[in-house]
C-alpha positions as a Markdown table, in Angstrom:
| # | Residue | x | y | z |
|---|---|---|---|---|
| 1 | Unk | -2.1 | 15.0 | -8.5 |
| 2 | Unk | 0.1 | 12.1 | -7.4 |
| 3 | Unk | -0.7 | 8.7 | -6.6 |
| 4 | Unk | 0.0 | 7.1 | -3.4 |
| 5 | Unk | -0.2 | 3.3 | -2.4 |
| 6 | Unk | -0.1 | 2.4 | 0.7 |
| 7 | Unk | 1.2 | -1.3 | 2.6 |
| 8 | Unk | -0.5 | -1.4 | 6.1 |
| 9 | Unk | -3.0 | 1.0 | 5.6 |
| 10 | Unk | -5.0 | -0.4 | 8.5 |
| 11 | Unk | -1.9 | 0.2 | 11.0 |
| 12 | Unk | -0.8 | 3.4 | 12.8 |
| 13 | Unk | 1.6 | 4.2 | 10.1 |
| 14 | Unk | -0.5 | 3.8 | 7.4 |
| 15 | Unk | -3.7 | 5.9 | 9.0 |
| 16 | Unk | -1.3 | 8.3 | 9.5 |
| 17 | Unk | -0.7 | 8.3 | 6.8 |
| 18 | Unk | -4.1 | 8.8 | 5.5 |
| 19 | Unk | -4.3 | 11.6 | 7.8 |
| 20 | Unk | -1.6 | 13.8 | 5.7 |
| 21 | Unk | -3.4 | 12.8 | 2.5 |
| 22 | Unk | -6.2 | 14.2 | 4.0 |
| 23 | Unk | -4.8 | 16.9 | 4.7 |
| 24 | Unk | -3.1 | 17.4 | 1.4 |
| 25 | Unk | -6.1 | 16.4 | -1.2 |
| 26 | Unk | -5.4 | 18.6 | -3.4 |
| 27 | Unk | -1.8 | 16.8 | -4.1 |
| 28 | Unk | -2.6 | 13.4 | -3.3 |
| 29 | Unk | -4.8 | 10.6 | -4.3 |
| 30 | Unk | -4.9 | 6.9 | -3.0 |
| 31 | Unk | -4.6 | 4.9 | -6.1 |
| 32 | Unk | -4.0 | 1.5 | -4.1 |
| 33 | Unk | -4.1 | 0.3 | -0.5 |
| 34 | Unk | -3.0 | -3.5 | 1.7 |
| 35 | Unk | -3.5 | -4.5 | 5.1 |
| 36 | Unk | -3.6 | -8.1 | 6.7 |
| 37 | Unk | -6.8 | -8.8 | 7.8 |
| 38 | Unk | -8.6 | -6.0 | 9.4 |
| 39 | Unk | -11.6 | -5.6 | 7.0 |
| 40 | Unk | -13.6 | -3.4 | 8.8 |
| 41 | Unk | -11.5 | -0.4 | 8.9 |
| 42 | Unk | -10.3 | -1.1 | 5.3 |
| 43 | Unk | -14.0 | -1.1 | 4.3 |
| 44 | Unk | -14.3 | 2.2 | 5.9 |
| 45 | Unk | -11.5 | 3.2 | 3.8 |
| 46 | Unk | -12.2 | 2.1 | 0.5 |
| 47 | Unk | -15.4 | 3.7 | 1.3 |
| 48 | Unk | -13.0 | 7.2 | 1.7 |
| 49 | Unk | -10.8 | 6.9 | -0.4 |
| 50 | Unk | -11.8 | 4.8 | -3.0 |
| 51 | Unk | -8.4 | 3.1 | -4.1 |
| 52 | Unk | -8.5 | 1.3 | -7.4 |
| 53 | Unk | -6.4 | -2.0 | -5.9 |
| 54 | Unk | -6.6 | -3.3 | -2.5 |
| 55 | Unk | -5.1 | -6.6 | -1.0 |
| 56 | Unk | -6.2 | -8.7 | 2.0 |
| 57 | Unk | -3.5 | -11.5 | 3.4 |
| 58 | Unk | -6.3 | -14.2 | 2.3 |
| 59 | Unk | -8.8 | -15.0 | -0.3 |
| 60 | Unk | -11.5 | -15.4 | 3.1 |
| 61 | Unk | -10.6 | -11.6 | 3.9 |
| 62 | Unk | -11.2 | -11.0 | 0.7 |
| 63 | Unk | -14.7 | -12.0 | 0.5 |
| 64 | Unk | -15.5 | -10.3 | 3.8 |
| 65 | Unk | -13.9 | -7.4 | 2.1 |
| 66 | Unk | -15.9 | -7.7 | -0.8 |
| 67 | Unk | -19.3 | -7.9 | 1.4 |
| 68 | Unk | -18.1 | -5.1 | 4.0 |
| 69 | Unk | -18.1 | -2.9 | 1.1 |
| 70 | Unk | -21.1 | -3.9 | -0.5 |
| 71 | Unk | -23.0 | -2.9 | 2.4 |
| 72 | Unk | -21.1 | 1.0 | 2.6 |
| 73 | Unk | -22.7 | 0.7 | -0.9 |
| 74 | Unk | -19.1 | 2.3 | -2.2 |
| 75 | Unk | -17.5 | 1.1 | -5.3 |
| 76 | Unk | -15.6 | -2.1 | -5.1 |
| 77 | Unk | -11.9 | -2.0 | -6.0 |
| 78 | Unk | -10.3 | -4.8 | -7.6 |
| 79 | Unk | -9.2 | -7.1 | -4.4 |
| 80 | Unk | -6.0 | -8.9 | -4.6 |
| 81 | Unk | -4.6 | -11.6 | -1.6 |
| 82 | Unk | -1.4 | -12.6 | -0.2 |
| 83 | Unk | 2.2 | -11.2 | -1.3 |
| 84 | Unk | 1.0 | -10.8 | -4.8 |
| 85 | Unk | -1.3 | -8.8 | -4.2 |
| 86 | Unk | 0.9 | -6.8 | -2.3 |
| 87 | Unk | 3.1 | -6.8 | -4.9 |
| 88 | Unk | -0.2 | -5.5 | -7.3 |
| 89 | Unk | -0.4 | -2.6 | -4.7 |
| 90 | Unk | 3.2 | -1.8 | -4.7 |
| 91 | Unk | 3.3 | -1.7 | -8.6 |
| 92 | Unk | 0.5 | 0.1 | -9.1 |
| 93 | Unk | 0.5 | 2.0 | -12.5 |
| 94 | Unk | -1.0 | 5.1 | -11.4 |
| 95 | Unk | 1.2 | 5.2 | -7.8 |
| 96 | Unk | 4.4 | 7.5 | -7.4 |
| 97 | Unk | 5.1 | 7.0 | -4.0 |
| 98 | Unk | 4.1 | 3.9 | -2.2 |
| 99 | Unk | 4.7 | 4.1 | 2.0 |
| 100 | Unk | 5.8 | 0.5 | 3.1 |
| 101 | Unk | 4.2 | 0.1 | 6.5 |
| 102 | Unk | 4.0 | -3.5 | 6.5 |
| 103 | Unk | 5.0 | -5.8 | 10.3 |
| 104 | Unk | 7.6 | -7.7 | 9.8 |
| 105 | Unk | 9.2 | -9.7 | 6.9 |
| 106 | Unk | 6.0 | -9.4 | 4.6 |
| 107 | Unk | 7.3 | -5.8 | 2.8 |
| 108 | Unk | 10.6 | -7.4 | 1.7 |
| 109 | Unk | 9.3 | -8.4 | -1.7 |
| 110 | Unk | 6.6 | -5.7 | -2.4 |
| 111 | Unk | 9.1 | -2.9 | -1.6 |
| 112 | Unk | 11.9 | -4.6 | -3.7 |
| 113 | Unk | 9.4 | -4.3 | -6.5 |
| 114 | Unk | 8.1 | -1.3 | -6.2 |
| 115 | Unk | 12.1 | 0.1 | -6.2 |
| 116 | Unk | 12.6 | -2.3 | -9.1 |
| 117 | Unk | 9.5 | -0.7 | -10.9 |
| 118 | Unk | 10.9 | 2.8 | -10.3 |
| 119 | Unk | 8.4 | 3.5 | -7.1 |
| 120 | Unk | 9.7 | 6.3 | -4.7 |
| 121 | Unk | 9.3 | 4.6 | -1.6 |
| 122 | Unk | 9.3 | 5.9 | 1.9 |
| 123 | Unk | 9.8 | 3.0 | 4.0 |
| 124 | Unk | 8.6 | 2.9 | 7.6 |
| 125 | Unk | 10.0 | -1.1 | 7.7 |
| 126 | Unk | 12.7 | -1.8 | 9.9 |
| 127 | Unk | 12.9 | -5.6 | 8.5 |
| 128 | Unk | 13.2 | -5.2 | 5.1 |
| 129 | Unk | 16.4 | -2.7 | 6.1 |
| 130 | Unk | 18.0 | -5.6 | 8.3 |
| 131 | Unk | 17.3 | -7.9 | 5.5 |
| 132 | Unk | 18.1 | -6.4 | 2.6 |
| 133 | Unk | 19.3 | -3.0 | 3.1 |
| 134 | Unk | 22.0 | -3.4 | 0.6 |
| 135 | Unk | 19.5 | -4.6 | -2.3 |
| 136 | Unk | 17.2 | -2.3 | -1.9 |
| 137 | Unk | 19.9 | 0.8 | -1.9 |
| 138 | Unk | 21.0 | -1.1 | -5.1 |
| 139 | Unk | 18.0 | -1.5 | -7.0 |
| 140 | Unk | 17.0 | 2.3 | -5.7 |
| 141 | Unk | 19.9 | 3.3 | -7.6 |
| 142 | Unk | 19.7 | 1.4 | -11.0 |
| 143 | Unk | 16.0 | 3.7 | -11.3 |
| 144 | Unk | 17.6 | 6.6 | -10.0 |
| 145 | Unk | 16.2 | 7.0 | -7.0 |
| 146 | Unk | 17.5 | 7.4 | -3.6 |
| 147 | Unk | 17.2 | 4.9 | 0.0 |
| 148 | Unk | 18.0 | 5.6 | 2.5 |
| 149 | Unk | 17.5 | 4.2 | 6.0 |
């Protein structure tokens, strides 16, 4: 079974994405999940999924997180805030693929480290392309791994 993290899990891409590992249980396993700030759907999915990292944009979500899942009574998963924990998420230990669904600027870094940490990453980020499109094809190919755009 592989693990999957997943940046904006709270976002179309990333409940879509939940939707194929649904779908595909038997093969995958949600190891580690992000999202901004929308802590009542990622309540409901920590609830489903039970990832073992999940990051919040701020340490306030992350206390609403931490009470929203208290009361599904599921098991709490170590929350992380801001890029870093992003970055946590993206790194994860257990994850093999990690889908970078992240608005805007705020995937550059977590998705350069996940490539730097030898992640395959399928990137659903325009931004971090326009940014750093080059880097990223670079640092895919120093861990052997293919980008493409």
């Amino acid at each position: 079974m592989q693990g999957i993290a997943i940046l904006g899990s709270t976002g179309s891409i990333g409940r879509n994405t939940l939707r194929v590992v649904d779908c595909l249980s038997e093969r995958f396993r949600v190891v580690a999940i992000g999202a901004r700030r929308n802590v009542k759907e990622l309540a409901e999915q920590i609830a489903r999924y039970r990832p073992e990292v999940v990051s919040v944009e701020t340490e306030a979500s992350g206390e609403e997180l931490a009470r929203a899942v208290h009361g599904l009574n599921a098991p709490p998963p170590r929350i992380v805030c801001g890029e870093l924990g992003l970055v946590e998420v993206a790194t994860h230990e257990a994850a093999a693929c990690v889908v970078s669904a992240t608005v805007g600027a705020v995937g550059l870094v977590p998705t350069l480290r996940a490539l730097e940490a030898g992640k395959r990453v399928a990137l659903a980020n325009k931004e971090t392309l326009v940014m750093a499109g080059a880097v990223m094809q670079s640092r895919a190919r120093i861990r052997g791994r293919d980008f493409a755009g």
